[in-house]
Short mmCIF file of C-alpha atoms and ligand atoms in Angstrom, two decimals:
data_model
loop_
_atom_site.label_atom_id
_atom_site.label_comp_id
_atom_site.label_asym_id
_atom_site.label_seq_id
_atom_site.Cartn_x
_atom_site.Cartn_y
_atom_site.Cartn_z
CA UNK A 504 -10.71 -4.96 -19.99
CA UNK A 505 -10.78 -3.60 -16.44
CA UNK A 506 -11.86 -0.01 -15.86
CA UNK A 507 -11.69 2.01 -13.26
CA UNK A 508 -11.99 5.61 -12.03
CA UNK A 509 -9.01 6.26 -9.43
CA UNK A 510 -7.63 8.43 -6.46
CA UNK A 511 -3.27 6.85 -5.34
CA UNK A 512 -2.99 8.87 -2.27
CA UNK A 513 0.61 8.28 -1.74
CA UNK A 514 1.37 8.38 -5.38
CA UNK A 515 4.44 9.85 -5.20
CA UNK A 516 6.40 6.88 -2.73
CA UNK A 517 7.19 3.35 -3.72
CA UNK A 518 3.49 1.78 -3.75
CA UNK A 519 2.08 4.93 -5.37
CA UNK A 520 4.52 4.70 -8.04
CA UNK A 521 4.28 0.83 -8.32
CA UNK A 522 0.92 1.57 -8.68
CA UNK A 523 0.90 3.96 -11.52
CA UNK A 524 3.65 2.22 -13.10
CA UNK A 525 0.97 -1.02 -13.39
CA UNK A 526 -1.71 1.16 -14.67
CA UNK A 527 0.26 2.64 -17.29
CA UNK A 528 1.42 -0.77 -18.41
CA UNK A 529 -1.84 -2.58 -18.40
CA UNK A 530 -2.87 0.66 -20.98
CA UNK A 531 -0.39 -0.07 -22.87
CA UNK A 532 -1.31 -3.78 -23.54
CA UNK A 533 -4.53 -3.14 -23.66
CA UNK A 534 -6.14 -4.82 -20.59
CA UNK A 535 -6.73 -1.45 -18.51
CA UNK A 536 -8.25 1.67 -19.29
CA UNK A 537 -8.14 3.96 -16.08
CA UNK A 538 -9.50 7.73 -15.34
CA UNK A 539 -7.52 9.36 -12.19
CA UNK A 540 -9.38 11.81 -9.82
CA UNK A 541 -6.91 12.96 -7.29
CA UNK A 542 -3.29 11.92 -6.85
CA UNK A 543 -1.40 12.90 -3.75
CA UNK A 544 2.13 12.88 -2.84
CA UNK A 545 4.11 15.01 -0.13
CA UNK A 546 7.39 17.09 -0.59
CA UNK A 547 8.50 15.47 -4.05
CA UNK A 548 6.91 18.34 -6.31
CA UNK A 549 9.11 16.93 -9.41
CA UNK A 550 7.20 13.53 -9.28
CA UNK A 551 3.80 14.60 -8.32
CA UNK A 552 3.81 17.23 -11.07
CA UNK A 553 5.06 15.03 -13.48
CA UNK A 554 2.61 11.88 -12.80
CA UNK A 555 -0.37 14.49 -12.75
CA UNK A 556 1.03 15.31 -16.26
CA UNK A 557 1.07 12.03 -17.14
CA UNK A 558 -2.42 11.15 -15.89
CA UNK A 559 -4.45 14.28 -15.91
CA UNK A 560 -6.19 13.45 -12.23
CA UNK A 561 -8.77 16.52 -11.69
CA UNK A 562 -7.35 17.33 -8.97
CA UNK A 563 -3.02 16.67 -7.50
CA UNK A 564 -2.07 17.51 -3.69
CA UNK A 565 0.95 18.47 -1.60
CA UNK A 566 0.59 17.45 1.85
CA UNK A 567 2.99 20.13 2.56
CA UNK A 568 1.06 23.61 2.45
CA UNK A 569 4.69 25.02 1.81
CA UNK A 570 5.09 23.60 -1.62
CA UNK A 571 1.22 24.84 -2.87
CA UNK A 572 2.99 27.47 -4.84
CA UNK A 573 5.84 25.22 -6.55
CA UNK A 574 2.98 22.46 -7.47
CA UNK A 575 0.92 25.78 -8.96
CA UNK A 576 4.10 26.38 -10.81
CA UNK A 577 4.73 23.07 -12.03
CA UNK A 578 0.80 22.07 -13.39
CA UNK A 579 0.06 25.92 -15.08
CA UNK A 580 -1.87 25.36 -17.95
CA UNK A 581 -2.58 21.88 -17.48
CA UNK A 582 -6.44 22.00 -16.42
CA UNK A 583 -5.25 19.87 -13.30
CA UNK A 584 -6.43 21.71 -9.83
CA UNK A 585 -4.37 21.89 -7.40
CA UNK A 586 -4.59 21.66 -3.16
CA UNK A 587 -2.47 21.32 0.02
CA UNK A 588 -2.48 20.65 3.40
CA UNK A 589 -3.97 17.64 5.35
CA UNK A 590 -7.35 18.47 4.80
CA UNK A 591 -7.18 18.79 1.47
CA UNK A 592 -5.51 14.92 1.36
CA UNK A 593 -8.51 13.97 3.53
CA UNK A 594 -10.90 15.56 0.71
CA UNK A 595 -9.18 14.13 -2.12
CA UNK A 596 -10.06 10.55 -0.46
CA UNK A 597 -13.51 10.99 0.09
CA UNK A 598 -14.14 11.76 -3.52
CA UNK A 599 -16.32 9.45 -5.44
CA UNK A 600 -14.19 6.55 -7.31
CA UNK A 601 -13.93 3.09 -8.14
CA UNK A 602 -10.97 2.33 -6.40
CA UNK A 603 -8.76 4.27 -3.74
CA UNK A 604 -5.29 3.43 -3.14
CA UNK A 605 -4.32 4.36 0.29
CA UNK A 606 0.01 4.04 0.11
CA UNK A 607 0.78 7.23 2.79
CA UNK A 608 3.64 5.98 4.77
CA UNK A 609 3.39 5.78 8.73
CA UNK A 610 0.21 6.93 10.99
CA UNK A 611 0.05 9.96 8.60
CA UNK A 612 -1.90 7.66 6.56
CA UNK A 613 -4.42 7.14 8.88
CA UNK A 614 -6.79 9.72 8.45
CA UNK A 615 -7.01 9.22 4.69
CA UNK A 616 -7.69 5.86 4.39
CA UNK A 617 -10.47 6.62 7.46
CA UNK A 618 -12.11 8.83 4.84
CA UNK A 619 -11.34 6.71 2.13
CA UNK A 620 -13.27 4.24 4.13
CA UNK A 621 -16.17 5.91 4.49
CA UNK A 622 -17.04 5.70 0.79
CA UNK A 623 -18.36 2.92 -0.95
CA UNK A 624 -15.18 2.66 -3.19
CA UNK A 625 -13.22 -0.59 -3.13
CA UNK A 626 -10.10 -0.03 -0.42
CA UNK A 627 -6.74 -1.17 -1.28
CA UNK A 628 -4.91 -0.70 1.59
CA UNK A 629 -1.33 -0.77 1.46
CA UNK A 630 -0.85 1.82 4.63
CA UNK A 631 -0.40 -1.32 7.57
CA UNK A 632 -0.18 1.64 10.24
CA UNK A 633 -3.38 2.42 10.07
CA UNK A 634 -4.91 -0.97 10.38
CA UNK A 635 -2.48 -1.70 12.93
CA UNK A 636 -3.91 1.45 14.95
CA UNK A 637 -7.74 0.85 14.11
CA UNK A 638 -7.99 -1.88 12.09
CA UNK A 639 -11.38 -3.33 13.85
CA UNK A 640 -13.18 -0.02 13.37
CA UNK A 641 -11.78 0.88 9.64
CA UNK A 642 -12.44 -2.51 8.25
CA UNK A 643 -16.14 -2.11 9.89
CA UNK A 644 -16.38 1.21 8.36
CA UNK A 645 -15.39 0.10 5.09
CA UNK A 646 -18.15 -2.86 5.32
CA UNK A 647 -21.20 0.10 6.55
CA UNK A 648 -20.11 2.09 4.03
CA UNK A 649 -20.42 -0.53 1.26
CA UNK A 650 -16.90 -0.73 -0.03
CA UNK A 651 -14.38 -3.60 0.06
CA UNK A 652 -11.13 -3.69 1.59
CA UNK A 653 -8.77 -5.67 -0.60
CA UNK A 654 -5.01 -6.07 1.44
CA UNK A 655 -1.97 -5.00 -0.84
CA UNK A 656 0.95 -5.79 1.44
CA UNK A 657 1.90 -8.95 -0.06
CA UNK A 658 1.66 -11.31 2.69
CA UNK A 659 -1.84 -10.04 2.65
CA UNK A 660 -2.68 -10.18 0.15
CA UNK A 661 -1.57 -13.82 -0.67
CA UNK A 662 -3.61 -14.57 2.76
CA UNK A 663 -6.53 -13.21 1.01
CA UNK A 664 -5.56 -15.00 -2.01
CA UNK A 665 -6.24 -18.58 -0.50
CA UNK A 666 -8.40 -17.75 2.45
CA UNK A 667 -11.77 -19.52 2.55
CA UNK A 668 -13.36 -16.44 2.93
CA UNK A 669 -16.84 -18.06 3.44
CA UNK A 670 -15.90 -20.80 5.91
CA UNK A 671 -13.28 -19.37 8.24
CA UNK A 672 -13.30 -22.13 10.36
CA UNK A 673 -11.42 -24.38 7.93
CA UNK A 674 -8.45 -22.41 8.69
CA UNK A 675 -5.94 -24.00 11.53
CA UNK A 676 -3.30 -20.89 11.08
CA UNK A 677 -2.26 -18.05 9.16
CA UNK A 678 2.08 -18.63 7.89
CA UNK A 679 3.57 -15.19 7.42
CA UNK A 680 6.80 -15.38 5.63
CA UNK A 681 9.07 -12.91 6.15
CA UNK A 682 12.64 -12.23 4.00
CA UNK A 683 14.75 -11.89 7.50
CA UNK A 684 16.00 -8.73 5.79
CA UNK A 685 19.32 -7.58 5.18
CA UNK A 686 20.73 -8.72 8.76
CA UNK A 687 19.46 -12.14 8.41
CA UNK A 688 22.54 -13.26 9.12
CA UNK A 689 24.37 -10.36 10.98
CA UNK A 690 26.29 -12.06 14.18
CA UNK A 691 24.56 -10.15 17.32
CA UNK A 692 27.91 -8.52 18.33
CA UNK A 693 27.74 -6.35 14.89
CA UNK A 694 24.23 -5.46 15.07
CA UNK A 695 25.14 -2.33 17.03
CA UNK A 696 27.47 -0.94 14.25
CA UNK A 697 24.29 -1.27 11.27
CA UNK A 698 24.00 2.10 9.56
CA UNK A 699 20.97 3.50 7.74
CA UNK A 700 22.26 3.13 4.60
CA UNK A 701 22.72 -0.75 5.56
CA UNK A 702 19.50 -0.88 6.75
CA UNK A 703 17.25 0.33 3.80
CA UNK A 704 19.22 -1.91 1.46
CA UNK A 705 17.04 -4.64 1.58
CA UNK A 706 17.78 -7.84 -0.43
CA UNK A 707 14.57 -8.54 -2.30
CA UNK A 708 12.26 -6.17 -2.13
CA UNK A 709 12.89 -1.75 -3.33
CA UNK A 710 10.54 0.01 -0.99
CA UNK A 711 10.25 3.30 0.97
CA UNK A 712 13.23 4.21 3.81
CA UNK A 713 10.64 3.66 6.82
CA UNK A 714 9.40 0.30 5.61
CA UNK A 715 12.98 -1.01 4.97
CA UNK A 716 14.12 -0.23 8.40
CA UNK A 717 11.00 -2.12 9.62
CA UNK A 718 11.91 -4.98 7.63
CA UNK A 719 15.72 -4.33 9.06
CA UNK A 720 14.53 -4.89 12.51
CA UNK A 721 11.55 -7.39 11.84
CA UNK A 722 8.55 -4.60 13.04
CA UNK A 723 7.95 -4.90 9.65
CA UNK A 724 6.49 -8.86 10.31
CA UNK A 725 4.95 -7.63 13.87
CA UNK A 726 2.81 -5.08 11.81
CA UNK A 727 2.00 -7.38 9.63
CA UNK A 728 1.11 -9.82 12.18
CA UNK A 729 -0.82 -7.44 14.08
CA UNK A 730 -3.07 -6.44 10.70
CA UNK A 731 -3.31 -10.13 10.07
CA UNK A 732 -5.28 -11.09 13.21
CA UNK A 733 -7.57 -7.85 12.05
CA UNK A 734 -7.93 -8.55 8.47
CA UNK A 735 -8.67 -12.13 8.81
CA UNK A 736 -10.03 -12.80 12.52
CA UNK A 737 -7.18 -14.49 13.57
CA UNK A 738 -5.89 -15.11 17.35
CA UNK A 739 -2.38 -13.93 18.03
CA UNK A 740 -1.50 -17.52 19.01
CA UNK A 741 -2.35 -18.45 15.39
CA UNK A 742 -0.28 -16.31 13.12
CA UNK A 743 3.08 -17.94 13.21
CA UNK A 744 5.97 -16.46 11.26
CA UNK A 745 8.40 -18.03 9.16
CA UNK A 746 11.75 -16.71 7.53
CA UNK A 747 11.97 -17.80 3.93
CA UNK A 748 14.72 -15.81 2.43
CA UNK A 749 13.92 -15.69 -1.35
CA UNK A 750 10.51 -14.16 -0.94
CA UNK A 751 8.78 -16.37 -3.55
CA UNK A 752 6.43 -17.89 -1.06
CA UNK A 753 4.31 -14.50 0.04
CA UNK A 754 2.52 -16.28 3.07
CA UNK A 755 0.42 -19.59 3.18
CA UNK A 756 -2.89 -20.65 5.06
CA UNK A 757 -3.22 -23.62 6.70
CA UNK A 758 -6.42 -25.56 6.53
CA UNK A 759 -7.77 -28.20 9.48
CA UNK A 760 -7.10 -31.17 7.37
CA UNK A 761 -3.22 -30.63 7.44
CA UNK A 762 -3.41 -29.07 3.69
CA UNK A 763 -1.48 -25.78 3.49
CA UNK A 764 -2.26 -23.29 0.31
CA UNK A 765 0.35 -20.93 -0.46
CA UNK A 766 0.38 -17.93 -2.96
CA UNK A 767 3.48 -17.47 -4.72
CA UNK A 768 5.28 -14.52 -7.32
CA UNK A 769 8.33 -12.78 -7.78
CA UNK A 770 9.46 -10.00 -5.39
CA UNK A 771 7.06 -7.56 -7.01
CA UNK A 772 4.83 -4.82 -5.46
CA UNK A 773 2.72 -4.26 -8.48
CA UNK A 774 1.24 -8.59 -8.50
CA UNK A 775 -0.21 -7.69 -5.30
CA UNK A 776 -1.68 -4.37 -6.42
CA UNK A 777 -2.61 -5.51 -10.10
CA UNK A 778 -4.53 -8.20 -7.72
CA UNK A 779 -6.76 -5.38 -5.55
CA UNK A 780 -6.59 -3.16 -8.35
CA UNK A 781 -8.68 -6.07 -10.99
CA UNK A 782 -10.21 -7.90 -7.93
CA UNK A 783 -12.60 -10.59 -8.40
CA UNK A 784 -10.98 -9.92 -11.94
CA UNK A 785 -7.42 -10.43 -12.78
CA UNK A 786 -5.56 -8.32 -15.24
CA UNK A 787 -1.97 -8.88 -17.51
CA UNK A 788 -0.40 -6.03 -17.23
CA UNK A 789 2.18 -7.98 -18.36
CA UNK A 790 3.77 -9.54 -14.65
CA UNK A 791 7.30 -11.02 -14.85
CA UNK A 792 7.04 -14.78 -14.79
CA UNK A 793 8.30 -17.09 -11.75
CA UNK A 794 10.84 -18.85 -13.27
CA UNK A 795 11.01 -21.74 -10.76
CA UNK A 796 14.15 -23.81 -12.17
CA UNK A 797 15.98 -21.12 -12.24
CA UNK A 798 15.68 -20.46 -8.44
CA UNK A 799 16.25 -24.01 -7.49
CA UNK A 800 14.91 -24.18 -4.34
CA UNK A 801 13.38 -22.83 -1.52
CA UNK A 802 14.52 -22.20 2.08
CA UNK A 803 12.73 -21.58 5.38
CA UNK A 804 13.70 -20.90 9.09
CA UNK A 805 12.82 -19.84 12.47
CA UNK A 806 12.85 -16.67 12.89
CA UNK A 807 15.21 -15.38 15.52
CA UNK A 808 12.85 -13.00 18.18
CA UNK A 809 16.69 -12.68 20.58
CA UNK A 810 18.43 -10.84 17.97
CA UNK A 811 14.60 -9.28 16.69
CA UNK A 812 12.78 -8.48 19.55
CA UNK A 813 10.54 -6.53 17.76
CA UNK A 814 8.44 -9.38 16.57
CA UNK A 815 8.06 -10.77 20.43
CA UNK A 816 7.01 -7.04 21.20
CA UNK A 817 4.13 -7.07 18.72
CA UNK A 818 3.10 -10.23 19.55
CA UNK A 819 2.70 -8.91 23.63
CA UNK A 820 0.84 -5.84 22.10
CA UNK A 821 -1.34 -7.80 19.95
CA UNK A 822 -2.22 -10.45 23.24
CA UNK A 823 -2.26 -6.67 25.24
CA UNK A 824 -5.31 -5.59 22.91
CA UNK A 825 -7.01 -2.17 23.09
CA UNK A 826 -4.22 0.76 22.32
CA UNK A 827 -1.01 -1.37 23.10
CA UNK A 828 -0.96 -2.09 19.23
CA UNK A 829 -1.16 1.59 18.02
CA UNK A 830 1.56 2.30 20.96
CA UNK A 831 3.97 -0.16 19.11
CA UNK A 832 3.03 1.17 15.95
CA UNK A 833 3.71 4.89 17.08
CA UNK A 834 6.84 4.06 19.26
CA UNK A 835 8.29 1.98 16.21
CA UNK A 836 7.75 4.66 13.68
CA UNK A 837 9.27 7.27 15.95
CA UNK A 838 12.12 5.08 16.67
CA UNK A 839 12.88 4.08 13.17
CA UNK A 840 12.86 7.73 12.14
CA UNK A 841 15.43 8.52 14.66
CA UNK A 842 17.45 5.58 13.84
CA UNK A 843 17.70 7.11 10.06
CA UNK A 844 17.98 10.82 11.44
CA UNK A 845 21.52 9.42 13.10
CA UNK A 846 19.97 10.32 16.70
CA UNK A 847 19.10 6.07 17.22
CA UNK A 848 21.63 3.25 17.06
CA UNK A 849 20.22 0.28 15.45
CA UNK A 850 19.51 -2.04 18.83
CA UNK A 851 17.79 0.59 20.11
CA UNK A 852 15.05 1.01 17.93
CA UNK A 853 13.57 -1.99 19.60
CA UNK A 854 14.63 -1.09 23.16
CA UNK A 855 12.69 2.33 22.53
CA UNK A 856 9.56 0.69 21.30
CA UNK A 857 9.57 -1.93 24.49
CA UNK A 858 10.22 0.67 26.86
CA UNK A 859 7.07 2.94 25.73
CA UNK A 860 5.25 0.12 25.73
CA UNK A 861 5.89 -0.52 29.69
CA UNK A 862 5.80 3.38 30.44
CA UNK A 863 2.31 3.39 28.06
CA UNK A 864 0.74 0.03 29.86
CA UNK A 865 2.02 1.73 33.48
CA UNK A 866 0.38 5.24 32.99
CA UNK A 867 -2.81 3.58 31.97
CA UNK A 868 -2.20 5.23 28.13
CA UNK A 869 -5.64 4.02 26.58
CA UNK A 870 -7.87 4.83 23.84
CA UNK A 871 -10.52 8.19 25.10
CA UNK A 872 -13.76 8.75 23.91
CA UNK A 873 -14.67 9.67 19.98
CA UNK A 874 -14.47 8.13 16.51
CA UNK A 875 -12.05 5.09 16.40
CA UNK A 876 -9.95 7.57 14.39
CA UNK A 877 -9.70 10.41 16.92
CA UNK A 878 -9.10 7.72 19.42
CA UNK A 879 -6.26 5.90 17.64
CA UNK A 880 -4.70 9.65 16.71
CA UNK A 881 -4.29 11.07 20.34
CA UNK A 882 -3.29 7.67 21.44
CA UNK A 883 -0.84 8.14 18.43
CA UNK A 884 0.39 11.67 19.40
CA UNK A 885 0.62 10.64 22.94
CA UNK A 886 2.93 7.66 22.87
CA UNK A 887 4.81 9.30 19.81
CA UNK A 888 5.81 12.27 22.76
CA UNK A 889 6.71 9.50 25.04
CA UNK A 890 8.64 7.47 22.41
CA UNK A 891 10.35 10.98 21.34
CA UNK A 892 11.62 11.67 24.89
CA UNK A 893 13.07 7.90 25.32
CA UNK A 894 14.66 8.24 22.40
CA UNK A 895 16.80 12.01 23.47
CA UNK A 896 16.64 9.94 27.04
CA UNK A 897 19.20 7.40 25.21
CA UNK A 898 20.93 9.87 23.10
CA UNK A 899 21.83 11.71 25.77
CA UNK A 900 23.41 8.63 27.65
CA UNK A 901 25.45 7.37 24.67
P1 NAD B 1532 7.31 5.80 0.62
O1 NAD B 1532 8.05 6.48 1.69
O2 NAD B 1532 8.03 5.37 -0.61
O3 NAD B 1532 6.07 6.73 0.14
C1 NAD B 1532 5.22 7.32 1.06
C2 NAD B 1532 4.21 8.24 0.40
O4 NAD B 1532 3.49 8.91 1.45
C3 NAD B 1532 4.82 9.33 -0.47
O5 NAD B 1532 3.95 9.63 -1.54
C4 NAD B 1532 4.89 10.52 0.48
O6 NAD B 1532 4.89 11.77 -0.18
C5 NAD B 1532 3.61 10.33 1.26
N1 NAD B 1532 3.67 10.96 2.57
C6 NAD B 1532 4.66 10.88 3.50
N2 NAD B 1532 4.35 11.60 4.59
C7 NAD B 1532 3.12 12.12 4.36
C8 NAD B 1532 2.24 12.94 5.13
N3 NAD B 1532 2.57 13.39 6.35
N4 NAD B 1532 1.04 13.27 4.60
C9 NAD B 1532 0.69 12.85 3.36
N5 NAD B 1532 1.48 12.09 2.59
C10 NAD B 1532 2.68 11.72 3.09
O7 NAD B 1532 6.56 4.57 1.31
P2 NAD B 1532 6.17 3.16 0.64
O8 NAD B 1532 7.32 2.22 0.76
O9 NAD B 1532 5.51 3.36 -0.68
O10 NAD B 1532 5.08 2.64 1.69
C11 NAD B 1532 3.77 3.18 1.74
C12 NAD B 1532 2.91 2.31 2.65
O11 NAD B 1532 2.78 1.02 2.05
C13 NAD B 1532 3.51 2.08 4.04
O12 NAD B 1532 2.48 2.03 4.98
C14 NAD B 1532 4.18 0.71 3.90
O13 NAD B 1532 4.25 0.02 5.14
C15 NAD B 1532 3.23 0.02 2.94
N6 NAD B 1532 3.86 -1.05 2.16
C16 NAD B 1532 4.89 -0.76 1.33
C17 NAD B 1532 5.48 -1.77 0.59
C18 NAD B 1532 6.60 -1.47 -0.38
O14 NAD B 1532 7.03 -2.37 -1.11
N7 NAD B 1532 7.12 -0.26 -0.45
C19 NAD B 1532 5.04 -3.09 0.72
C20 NAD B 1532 3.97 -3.34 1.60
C21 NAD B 1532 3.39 -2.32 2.30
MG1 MG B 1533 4.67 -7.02 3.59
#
């Protein structure tokens, strides 16, 4: 039986959900028993009130001060407190728990899981941005502090899954797979014409809009890449990428006597987090099984960085070093926003994201003085103005 006291910040999005959705069914089977402190979501009052109905955390937040007054509404007589605003996300991390689940989407993120990190509860991280912007200093916090960061995206996690944590130097290279997304095979003449709507219907996996238009453009993998070499020590020129459609294989290590150890599973958010949720433990909650006849086989190719530049991009910020990732990570997320606000075509959600970069490495953009955090947030804010102004740059050329 696996107990543990919790805080999902992020509850209300796809991971969150995931999340809960696991806990609940592990309950139910009798192989979990969890207590929820705070849950935190951001404008969908209906969901947050109802999980925090569900769960009876002590305490549920809005990020959006706005909506304080609905989520008062909505959790009357229930004995659960209530909070908004950032701050009041940042305090709902730092509370004393067993296990934190940090699934805020984008660089918003980052400030929770920094106090999350502080505390000597286990991490599981599924907010990439804000490894990608700090991940040296957070995953050094997390180790003064006494906690453990366990990885939740799924390539990640499977990394962490078959890494010889104790020996590192058995490891030749880290094998990210990556599904191609839903324009795997899109002829470059079309890409111009994708739509958001095209774009967040990814094949495989059911995640939040931002995520699926990284996955759309293949940012998604140079995140990933990017919190790889963090998470796991790894040089840039290491990490290699391959496309394997079916998203079975979730990444693979390979070791310096030619063996290579992959981790495999269905599609499914919640193997990943039942893993950092029962970790060294592992819990039935019950998963779906991998039914391998009935897939056949398995397929794998280059990835293609000419019609994804986004993944050569990362790569040059990762090799860059200092705040050239967290510029990538701000000028994507910027980008990828517009591109589903209408005000971005498609192709030039990339072309927006390489030409910060150049305007970032040219004006000397670099981290100032402070805690990693502060450092990696004005960097953030900075390169997100610059970003923003490229982007109404191009809009008003079209
Ligand atoms: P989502 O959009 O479905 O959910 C995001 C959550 O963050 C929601 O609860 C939302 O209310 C909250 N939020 C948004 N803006 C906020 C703000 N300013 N302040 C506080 N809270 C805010 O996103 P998701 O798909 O669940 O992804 C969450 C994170 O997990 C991302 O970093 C993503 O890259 C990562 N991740 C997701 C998946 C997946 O399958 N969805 C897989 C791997 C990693
Ligand atoms: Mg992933």
């Amino acid at each position: 039986m696996i107990r543990r006291r919790v805080t999902v910040l992020g509850s209300t999005g796809s991971v969150g959900s995931s999340t809960l959705d696991l806990m609940a069914r592990a309950e139910a089977c009798g192989t979990g028993a969890f207590e929820v402190e705070a849950l935190t979501g951001g404008g969908n009052i209906a969901r947050l009130a109802e999980q925090a109905r569900r769960w009876r955390p002590r305490i549920a937040v809005t990020a959006d001060p706005a909506r304080l007054e609905e989520l008062t509404r909505a959790l009357a007589g229930t004995g659960v407190a209530v909070a908004a605003g950032e701050a009041a996300v940042v305090e709902a991390a730092q509370r004393p728990v067993d296990w934190t689940m940090a699934a805020i989407v984008g660089s918003a993120g980052l400030k929770s899981a920094w106090a999350a990190a502080g505390t000597s509860a286990i991490l599981a991280l599924a907010n990439k941005e804000s490894l990608v912007c700090c991940g040296p200093a957070l995953i050094e916090r997390v180790r003064a502090a006494g906690g453990r960061l366990i990885p939740v995206d799924s390539e990640h996690s499977a990394i962490f899954q078959v890494f010889p944590a104790e020996a590192p130097e058995r490891v030749a290279k880290l094998v990210l797979t990556a599904s191609g997304g839903p324009f795997r095979q899109t002829p470059a003449a079309r890409m111009g014409a994708i739509t958001p709507e095209q774009a967040v219907a990814h094949p495989n996996w059911s995640m939040g809009a931002k995520i699926s238009v990284d996955s759309a453009t293949m940012a998604n993998k140079g995140l990933e890449m990017i919190e790889a070499a963090y998470l796991f020590s790894m040089p840039e020129h290491r990490i290699d990428v391959v496309v394997h459609p079916e998203s079975i294989i979730h990444s693979l290590v390979e070791y310096v006597d030619g063996s290579t150890l992959a981790q495999m599973g269905p599609p499914d958010m919640r193997t990943p987090i039942a893993c950092a949720l029962a970790w060294p433990d592992r819990i039935e909650w019950p998963a779906p099984p991998l039914d391998l006849p009935a897939l056949g086989k398995l397929t794998f190719e280059a990835p293609d960085t000419e019609r994804f530049p986004a993944l050569r991009l990362a790569r040059e910020a990762l090799r860059a070093g200092g705040a050239a990732p967290a510029i990538f990570n701000a000028a994507n997320e910027v980008a990828a926003l517009a591109f589903l606000d209408r005000k971005l075509s498609f192709l030039n959600i990339a072309a927006v994201v390489a030409e910060t970069l150049e305007r970032a490495t040219k004006s000397g953009m670099t981290f100032g003085s402070g805690d990693a955090c502060g450092a990696a947030l004005s960097v953030d804010v900075e390169a997100r103005g610059l970003a923003r102004s490229i982007v109404s740059d191009l809009a008003k050329a079209a």
